[in-house]
PDB file of C-alpha atoms and ligand atoms in Angstrom:
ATOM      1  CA  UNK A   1     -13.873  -9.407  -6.767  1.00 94.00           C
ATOM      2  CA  UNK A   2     -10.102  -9.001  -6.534  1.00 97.00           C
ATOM      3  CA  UNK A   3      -8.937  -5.008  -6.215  1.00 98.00           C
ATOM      4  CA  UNK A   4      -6.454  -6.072  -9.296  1.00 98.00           C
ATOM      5  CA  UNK A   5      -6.366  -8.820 -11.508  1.00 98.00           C
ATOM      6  CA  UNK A   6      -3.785  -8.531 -14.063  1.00 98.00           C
ATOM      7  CA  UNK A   7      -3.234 -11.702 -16.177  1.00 98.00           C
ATOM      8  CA  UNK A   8      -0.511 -12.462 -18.647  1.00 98.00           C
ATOM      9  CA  UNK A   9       1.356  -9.122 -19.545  1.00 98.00           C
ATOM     10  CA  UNK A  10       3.073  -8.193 -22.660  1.00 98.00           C
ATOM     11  CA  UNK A  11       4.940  -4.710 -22.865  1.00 98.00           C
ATOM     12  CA  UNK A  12       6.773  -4.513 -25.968  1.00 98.00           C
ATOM     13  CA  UNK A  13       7.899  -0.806 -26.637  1.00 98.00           C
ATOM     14  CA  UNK A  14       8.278   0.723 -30.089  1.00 97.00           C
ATOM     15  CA  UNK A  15      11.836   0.150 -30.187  1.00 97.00           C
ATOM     16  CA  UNK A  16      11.315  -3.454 -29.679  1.00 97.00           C
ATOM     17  CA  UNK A  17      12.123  -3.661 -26.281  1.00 98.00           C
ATOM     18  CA  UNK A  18      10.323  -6.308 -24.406  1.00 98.00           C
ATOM     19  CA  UNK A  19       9.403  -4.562 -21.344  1.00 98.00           C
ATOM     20  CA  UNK A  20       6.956  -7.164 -19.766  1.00 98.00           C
ATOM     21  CA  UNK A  21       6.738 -11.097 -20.541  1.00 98.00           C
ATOM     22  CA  UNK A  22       3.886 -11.977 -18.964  1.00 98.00           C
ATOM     23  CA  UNK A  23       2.586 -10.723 -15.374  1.00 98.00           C
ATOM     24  CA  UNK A  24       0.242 -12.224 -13.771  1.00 98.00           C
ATOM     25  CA  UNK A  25      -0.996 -10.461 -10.352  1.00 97.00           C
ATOM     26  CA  UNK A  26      -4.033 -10.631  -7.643  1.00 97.00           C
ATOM     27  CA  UNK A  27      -4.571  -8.078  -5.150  1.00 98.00           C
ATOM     28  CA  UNK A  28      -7.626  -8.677  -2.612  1.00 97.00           C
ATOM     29  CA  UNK A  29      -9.571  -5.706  -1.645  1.00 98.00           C
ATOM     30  CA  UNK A  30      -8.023  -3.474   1.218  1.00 98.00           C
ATOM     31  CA  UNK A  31      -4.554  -5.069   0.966  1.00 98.00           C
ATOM     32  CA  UNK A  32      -1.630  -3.229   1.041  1.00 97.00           C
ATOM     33  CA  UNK A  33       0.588  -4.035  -1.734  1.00 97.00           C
ATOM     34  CA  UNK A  34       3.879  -3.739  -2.628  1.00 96.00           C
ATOM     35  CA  UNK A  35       5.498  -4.697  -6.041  1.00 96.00           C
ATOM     36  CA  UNK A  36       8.854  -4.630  -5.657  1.00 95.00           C
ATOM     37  CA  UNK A  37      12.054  -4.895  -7.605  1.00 94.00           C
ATOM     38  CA  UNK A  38      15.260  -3.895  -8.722  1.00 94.00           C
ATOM     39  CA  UNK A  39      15.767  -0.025 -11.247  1.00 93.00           C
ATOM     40  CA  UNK A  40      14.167  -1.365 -15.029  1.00 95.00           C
ATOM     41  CA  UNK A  41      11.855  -4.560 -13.420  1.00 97.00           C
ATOM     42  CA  UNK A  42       9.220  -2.983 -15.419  1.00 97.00           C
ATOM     43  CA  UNK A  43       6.917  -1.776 -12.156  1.00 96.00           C
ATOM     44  CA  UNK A  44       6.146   1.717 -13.517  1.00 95.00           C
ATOM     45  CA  UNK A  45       5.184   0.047 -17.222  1.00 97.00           C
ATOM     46  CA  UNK A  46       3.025  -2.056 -15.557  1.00 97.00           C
ATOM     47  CA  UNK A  47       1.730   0.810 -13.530  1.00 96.00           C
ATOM     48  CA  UNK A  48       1.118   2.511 -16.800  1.00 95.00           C
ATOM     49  CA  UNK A  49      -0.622  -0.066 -18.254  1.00 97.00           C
ATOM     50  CA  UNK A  50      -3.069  -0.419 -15.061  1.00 97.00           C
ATOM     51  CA  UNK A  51      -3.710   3.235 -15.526  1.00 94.00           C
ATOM     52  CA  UNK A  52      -4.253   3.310 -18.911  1.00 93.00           C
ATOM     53  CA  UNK A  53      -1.355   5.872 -19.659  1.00 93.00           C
ATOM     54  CA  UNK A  54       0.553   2.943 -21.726  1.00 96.00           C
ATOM     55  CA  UNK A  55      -0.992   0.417 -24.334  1.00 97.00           C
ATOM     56  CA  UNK A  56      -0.248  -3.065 -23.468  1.00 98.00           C
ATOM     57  CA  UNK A  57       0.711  -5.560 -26.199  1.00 98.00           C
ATOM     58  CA  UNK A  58      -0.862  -8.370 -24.737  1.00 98.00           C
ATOM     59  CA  UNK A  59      -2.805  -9.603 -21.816  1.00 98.00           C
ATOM     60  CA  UNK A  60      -5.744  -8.336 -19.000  1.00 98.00           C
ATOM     61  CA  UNK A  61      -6.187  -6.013 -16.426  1.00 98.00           C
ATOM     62  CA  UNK A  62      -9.292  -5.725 -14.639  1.00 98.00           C
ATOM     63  CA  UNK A  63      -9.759  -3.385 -11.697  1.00 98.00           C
ATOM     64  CA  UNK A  64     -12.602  -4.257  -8.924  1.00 98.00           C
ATOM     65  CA  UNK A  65     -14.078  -6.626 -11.823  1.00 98.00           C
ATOM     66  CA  UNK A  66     -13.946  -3.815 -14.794  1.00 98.00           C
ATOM     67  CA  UNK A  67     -11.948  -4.715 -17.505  1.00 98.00           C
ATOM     68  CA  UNK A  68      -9.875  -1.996 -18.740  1.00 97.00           C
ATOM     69  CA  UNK A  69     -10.634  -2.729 -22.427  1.00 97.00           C
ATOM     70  CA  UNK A  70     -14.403  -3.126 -22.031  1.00 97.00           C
ATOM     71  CA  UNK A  71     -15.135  -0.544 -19.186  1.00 97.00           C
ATOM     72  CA  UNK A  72     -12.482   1.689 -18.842  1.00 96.00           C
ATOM     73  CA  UNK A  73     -14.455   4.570 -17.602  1.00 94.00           C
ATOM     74  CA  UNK A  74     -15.378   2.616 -14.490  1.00 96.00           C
ATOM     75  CA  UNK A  75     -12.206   1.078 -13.929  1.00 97.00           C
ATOM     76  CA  UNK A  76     -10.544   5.110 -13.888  1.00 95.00           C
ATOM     77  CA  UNK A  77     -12.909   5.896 -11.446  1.00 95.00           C
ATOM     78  CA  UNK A  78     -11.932   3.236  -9.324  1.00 97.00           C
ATOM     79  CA  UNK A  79      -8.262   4.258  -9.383  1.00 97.00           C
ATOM     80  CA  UNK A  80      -5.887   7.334  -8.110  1.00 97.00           C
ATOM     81  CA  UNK A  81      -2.681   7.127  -9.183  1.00 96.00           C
ATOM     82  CA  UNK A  82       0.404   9.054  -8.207  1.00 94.00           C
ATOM     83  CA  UNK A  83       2.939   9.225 -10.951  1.00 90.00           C
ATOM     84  CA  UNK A  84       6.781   9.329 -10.216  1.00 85.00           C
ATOM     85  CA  UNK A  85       7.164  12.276 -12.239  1.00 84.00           C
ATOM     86  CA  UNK A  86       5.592  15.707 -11.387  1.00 83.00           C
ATOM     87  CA  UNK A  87       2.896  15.915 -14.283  1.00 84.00           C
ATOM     88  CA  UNK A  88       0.774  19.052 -13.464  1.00 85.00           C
ATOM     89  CA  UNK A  89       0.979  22.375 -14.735  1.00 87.00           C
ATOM     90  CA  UNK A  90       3.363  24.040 -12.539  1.00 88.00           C
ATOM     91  CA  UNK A  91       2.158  27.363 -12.908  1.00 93.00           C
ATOM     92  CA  UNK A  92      -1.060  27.203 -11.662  1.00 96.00           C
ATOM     93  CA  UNK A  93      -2.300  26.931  -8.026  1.00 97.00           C
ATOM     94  CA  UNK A  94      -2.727  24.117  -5.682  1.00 97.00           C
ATOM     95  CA  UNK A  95      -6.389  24.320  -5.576  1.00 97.00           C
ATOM     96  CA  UNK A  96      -6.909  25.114  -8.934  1.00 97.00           C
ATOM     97  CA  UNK A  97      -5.211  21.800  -9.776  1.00 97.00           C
ATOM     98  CA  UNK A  98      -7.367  19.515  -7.636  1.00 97.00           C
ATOM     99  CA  UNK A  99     -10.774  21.470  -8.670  1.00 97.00           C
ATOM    100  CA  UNK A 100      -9.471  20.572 -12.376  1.00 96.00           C
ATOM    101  CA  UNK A 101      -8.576  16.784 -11.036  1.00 95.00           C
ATOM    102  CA  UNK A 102     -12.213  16.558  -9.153  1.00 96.00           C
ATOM    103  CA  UNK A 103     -14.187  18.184 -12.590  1.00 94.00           C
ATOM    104  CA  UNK A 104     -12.267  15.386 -14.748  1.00 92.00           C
ATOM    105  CA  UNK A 105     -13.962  12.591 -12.632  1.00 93.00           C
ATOM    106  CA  UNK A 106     -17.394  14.630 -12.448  1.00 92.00           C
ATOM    107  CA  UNK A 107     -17.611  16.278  -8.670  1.00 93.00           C
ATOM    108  CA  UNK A 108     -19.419  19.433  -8.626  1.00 94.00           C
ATOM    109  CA  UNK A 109     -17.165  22.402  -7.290  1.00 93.00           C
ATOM    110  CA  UNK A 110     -19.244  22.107  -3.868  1.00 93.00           C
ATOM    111  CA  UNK A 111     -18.720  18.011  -3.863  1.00 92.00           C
ATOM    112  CA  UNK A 112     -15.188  18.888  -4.796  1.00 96.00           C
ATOM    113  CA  UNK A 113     -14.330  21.739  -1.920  1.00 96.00           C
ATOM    114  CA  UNK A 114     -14.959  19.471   1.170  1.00 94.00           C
ATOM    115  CA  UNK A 115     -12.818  16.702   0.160  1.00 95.00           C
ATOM    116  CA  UNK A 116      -9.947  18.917  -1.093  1.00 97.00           C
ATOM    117  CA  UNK A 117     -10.299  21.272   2.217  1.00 96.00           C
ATOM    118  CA  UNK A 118      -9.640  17.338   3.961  1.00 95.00           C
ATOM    119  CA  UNK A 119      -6.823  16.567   2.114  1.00 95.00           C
ATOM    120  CA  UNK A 120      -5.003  19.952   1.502  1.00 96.00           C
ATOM    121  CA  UNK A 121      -5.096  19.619   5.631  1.00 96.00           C
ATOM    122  CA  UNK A 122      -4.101  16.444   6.441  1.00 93.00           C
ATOM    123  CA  UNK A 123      -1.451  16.849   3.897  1.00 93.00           C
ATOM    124  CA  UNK A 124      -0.323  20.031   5.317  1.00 93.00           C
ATOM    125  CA  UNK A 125      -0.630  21.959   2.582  1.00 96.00           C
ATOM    126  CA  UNK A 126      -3.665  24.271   3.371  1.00 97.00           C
ATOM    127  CA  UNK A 127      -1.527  27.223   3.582  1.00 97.00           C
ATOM    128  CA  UNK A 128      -0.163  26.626   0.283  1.00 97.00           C
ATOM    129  CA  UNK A 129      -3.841  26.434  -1.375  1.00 97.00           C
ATOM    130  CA  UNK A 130      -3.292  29.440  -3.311  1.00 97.00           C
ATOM    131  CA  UNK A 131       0.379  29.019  -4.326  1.00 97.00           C
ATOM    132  CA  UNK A 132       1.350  27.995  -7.901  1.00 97.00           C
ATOM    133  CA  UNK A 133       2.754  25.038  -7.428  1.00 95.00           C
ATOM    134  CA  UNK A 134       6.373  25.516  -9.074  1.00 94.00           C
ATOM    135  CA  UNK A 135       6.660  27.599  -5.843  1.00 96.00           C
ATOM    136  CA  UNK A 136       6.327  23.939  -3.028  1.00 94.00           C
ATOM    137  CA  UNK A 137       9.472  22.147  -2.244  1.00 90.00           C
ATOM    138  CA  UNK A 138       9.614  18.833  -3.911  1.00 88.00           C
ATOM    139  CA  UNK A 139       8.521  17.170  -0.753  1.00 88.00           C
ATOM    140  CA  UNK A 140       5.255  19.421  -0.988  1.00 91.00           C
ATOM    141  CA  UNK A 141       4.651  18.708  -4.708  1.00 92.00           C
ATOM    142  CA  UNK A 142       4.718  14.920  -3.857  1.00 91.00           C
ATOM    143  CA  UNK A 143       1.953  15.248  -1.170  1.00 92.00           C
ATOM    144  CA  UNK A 144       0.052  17.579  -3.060  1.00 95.00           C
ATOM    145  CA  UNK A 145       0.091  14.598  -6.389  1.00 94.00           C
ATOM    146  CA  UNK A 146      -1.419  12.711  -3.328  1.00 94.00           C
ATOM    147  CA  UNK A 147      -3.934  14.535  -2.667  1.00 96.00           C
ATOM    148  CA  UNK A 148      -4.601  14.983  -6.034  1.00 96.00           C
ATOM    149  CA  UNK A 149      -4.998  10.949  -6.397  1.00 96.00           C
ATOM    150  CA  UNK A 150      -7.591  11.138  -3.362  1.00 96.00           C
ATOM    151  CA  UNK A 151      -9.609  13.859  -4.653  1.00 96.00           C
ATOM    152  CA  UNK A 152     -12.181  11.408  -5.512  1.00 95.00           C
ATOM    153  CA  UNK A 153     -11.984   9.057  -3.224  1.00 95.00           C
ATOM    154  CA  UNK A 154     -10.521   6.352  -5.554  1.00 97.00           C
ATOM    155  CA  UNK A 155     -10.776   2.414  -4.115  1.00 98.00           C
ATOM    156  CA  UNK A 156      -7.453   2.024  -5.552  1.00 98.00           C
ATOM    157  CA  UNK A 157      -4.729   4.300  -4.397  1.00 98.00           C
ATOM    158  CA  UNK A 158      -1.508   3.332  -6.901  1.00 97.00           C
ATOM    159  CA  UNK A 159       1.574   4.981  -5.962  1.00 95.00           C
ATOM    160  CA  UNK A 160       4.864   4.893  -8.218  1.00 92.00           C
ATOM    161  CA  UNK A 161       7.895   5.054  -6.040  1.00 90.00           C
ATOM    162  CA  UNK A 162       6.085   7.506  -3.583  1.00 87.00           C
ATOM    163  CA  UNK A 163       9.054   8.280  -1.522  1.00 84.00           C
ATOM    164  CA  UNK A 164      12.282   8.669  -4.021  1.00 82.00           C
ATOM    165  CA  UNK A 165      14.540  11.480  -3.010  1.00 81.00           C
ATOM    166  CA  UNK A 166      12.263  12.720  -0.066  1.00 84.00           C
ATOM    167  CA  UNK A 167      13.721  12.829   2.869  1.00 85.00           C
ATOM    168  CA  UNK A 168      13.393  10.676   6.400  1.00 86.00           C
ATOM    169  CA  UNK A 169      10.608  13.353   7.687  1.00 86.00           C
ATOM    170  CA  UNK A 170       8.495  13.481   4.830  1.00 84.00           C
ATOM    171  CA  UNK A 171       9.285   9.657   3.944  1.00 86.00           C
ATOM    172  CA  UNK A 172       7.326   8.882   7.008  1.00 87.00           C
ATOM    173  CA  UNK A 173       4.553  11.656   7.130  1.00 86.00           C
ATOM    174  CA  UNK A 174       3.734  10.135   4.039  1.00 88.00           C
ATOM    175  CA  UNK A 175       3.905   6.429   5.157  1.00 89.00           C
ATOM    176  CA  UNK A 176       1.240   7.365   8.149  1.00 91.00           C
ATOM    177  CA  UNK A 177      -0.956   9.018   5.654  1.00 92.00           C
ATOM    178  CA  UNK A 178      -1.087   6.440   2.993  1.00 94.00           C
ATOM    179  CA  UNK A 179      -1.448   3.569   5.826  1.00 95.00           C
ATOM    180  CA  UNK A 180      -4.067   5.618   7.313  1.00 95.00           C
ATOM    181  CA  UNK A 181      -6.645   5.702   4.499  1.00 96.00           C
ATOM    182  CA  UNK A 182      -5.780   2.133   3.710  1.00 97.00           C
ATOM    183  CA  UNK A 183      -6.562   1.210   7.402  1.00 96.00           C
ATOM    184  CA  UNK A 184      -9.379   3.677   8.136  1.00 95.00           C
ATOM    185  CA  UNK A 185     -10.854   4.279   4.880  1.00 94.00           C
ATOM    186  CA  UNK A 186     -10.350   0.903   3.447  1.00 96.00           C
ATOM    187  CA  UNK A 187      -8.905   1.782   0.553  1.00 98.00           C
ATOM    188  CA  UNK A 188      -6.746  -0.764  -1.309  1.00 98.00           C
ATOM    189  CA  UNK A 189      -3.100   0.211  -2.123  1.00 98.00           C
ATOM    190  CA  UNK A 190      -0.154  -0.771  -4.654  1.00 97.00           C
ATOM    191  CA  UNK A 191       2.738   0.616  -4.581  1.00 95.00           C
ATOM    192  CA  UNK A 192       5.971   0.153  -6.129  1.00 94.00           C
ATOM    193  CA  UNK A 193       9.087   0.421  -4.905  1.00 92.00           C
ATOM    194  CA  UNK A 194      12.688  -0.625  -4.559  1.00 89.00           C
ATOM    195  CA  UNK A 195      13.620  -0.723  -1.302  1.00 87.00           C
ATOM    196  CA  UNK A 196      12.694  -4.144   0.611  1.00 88.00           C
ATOM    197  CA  UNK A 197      13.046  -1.276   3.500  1.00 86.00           C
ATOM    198  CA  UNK A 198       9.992   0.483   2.472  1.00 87.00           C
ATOM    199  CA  UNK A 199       7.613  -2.804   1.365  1.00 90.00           C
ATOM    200  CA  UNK A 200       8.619  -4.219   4.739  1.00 90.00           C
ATOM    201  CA  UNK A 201       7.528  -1.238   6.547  1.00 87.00           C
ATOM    202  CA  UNK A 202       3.911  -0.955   4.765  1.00 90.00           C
ATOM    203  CA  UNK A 203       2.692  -3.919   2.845  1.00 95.00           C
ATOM    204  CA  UNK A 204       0.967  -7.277   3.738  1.00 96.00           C
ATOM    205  CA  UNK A 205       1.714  -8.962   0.658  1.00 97.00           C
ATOM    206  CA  UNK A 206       4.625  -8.275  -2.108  1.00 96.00           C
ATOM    207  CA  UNK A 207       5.086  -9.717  -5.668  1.00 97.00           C
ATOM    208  CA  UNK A 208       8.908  -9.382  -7.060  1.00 95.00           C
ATOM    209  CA  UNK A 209       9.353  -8.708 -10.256  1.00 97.00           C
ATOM    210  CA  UNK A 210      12.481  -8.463 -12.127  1.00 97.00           C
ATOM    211  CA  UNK A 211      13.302  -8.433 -16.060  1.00 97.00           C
ATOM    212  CA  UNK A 212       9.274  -8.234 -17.178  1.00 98.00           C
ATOM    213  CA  UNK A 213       9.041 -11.173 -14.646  1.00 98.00           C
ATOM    214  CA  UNK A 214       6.900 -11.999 -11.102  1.00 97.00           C
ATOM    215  CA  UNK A 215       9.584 -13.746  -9.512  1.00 95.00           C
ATOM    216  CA  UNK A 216       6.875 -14.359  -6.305  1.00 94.00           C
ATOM    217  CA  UNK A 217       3.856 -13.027  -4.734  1.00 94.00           C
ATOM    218  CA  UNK A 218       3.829 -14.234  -1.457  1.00 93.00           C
ATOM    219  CA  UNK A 219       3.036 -12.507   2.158  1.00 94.00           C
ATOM    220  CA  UNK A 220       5.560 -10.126   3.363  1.00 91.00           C
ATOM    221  CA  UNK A 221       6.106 -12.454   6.783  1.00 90.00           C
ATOM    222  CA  UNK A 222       7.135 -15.182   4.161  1.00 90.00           C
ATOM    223  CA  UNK A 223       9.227 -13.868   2.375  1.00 87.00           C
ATOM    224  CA  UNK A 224      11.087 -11.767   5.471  1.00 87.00           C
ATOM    225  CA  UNK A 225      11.638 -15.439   6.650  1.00 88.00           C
ATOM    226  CA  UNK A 226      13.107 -16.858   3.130  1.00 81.00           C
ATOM    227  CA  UNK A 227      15.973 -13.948   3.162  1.00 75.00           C
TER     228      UNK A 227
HETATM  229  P1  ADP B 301       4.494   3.198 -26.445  1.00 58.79           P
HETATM  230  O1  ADP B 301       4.995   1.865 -26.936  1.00 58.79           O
HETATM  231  O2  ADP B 301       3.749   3.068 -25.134  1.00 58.79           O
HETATM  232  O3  ADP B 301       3.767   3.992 -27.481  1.00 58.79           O
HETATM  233  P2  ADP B 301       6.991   4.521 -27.000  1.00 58.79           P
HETATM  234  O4  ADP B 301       7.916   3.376 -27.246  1.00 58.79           O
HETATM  235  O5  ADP B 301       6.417   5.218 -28.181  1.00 58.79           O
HETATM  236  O6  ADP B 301       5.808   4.048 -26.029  1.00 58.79           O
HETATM  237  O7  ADP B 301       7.785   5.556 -26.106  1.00 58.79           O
HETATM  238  C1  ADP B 301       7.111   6.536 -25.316  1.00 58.79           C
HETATM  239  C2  ADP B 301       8.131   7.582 -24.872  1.00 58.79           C
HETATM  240  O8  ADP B 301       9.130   6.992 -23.963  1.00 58.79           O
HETATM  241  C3  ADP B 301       8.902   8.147 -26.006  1.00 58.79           C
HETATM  242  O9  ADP B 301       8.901   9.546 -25.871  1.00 58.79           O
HETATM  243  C4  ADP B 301      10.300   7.589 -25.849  1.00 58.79           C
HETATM  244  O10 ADP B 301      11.274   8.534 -26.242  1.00 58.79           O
HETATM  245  C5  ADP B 301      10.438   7.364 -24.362  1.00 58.79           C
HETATM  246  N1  ADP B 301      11.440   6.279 -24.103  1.00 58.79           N
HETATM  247  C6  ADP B 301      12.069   5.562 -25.054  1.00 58.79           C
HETATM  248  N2  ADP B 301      12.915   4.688 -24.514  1.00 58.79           N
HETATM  249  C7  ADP B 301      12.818   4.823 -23.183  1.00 58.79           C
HETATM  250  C8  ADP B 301      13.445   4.186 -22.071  1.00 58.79           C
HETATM  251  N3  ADP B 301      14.347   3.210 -22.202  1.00 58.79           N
HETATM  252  N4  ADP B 301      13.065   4.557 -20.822  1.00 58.79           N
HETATM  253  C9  ADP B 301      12.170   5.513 -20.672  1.00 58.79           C
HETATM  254  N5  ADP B 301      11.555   6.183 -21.684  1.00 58.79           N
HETATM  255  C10 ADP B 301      11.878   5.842 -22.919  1.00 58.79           C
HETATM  256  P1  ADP B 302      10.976   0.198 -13.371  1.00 58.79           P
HETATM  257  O1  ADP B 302       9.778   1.038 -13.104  1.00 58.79           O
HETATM  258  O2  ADP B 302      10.890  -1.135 -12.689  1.00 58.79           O
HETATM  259  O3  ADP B 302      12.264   0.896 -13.081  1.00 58.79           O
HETATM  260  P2  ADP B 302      10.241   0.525 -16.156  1.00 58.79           P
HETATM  261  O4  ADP B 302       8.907  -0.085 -16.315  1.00 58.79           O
HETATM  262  O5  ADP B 302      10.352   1.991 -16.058  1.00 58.79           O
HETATM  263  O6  ADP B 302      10.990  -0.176 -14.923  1.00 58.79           O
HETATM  264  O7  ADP B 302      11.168   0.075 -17.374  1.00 58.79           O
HETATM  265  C1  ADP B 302      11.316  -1.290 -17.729  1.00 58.79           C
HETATM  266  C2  ADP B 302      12.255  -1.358 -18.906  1.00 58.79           C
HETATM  267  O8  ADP B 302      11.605  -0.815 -20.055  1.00 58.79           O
HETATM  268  C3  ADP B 302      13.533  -0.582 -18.713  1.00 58.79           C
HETATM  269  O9  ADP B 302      14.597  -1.325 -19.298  1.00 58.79           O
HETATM  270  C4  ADP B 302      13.281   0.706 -19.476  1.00 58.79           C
HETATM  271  O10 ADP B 302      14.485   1.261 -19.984  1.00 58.79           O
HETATM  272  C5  ADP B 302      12.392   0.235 -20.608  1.00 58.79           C
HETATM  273  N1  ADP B 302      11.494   1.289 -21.108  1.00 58.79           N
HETATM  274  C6  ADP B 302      10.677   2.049 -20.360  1.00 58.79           C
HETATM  275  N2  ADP B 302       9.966   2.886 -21.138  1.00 58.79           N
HETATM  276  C7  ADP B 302      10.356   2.628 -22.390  1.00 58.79           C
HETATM  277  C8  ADP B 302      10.001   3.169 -23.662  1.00 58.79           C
HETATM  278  N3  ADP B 302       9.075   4.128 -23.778  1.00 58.79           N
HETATM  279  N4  ADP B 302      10.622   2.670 -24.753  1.00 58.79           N
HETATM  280  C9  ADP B 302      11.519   1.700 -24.631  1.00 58.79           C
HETATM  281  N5  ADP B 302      11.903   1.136 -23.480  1.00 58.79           N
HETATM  282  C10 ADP B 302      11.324   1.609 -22.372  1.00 58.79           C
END
């Protein structure tokens, strides 16, 4: 079973908009993936779609062989997903937020405390445990949506433009993490982004997209050698 298989795409928004016309992707367990393309390429609507957080208007998406219309449940479990935009309550505290995360996908407080001790850690932000979070720098509230994806321990790690306006340190703090757990822990990542800069740094394999469009999916050493 492929990590992703998304097959023929539609995205048309309310206002008429035709967002997607037609993806078609494949991502092998324990790649590293990177779909990249230009500001309005349609990456985070597909991302939303994978997710679940937007209807599509046509087409499939399974995730490690659950389709999201017929087994949803299963296919969420399978995934973490960290948005582009800060989406948790910003007044309460950094633990509190990943004990709410862990409850939604069924971990008892004790399964839960472990893994969020591991993260909060290797994130560097076990000092900040108790902090509400409208009180981290933006560089903090992106790892700590990280960790929040990895609370339970997801196959599928989907990031949406992890790095935009971090800066160089973080940027790479964050590249050795997310590399890490896809090297060590095995665990299959997508991300999108729009620098070729970033893709070429992390992923095996790449699919452009551009105007609702895969332009190519293709290995990253290919298409380094086609530019
Ligand atoms: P859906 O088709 O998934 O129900 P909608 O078309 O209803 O989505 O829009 C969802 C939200 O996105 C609305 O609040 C809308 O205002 C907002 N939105 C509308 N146009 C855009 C745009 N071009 N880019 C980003 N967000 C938009
Ligand atoms: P990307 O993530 O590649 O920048 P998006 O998926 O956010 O692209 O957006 C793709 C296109 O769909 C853009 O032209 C955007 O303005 C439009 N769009 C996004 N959300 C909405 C919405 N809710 N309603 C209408 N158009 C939208």
């Amino acid at each position: 079973t492929d990590a992703l298989h998304v097959k023929g795409l539609h995205k048309t928004y309310a206002n008429g908009f035709v967002a997607l016309k037609g993806i078609d992707l494949r991502v092998e367990q324990g790649d590293f993936f990177a779909l990249l393309g230009p500001n309005g390429a349609g990456k985070s609507t597909t991302i939303g779609i994978i997710t679940s957080l937007i209807n599509k208007t046509a087409g499939q998406v399974s995730v490690f062989g659950h389709d999201i219309d017929t087994a949803l449940p299963d296919a969420q479990q399978c995934i973490g997903v960290v948005p582009q935009e800060f989406n948790f309550n910003i007044f309460e505290k950094v633990e509190d937020i990943l004990y709410n995360q862990a409850g939604f996908y069924g971990l008892t407080r004790r399964q839960a405390r472990d893994k969020i001790e591991y993260y909060l850690n290797r994130l560097s932000l076990w000092d900040r445990r108790h902090s509400p979070a409208k009180q981290l720098s933006g560089g903090m509230k992106r790892r700590l949506m990280i960790a929040r994806a990895m609370v339970h321990e997801p196959k599928l790690l989907i990031l949406d433009e992890p790095t935009a306006g971090v800066d160089l340190k973080i940027r790479r703090a964050m590249w050795d993490f997310i590399s890490e757990i896809n090297e060590k822990k095995g665990v299959t990542i997508i991300l999108t982004t729009h620098y070729l800069e970033e893709a070429e740094q992390l992923c095996k394999n790449v699919a452009i997209i551009d105007a609702g469009q895969v332009i190519t999916q293709t290995n990253m050493k290919s298409l380094l050698s086609q530019l």
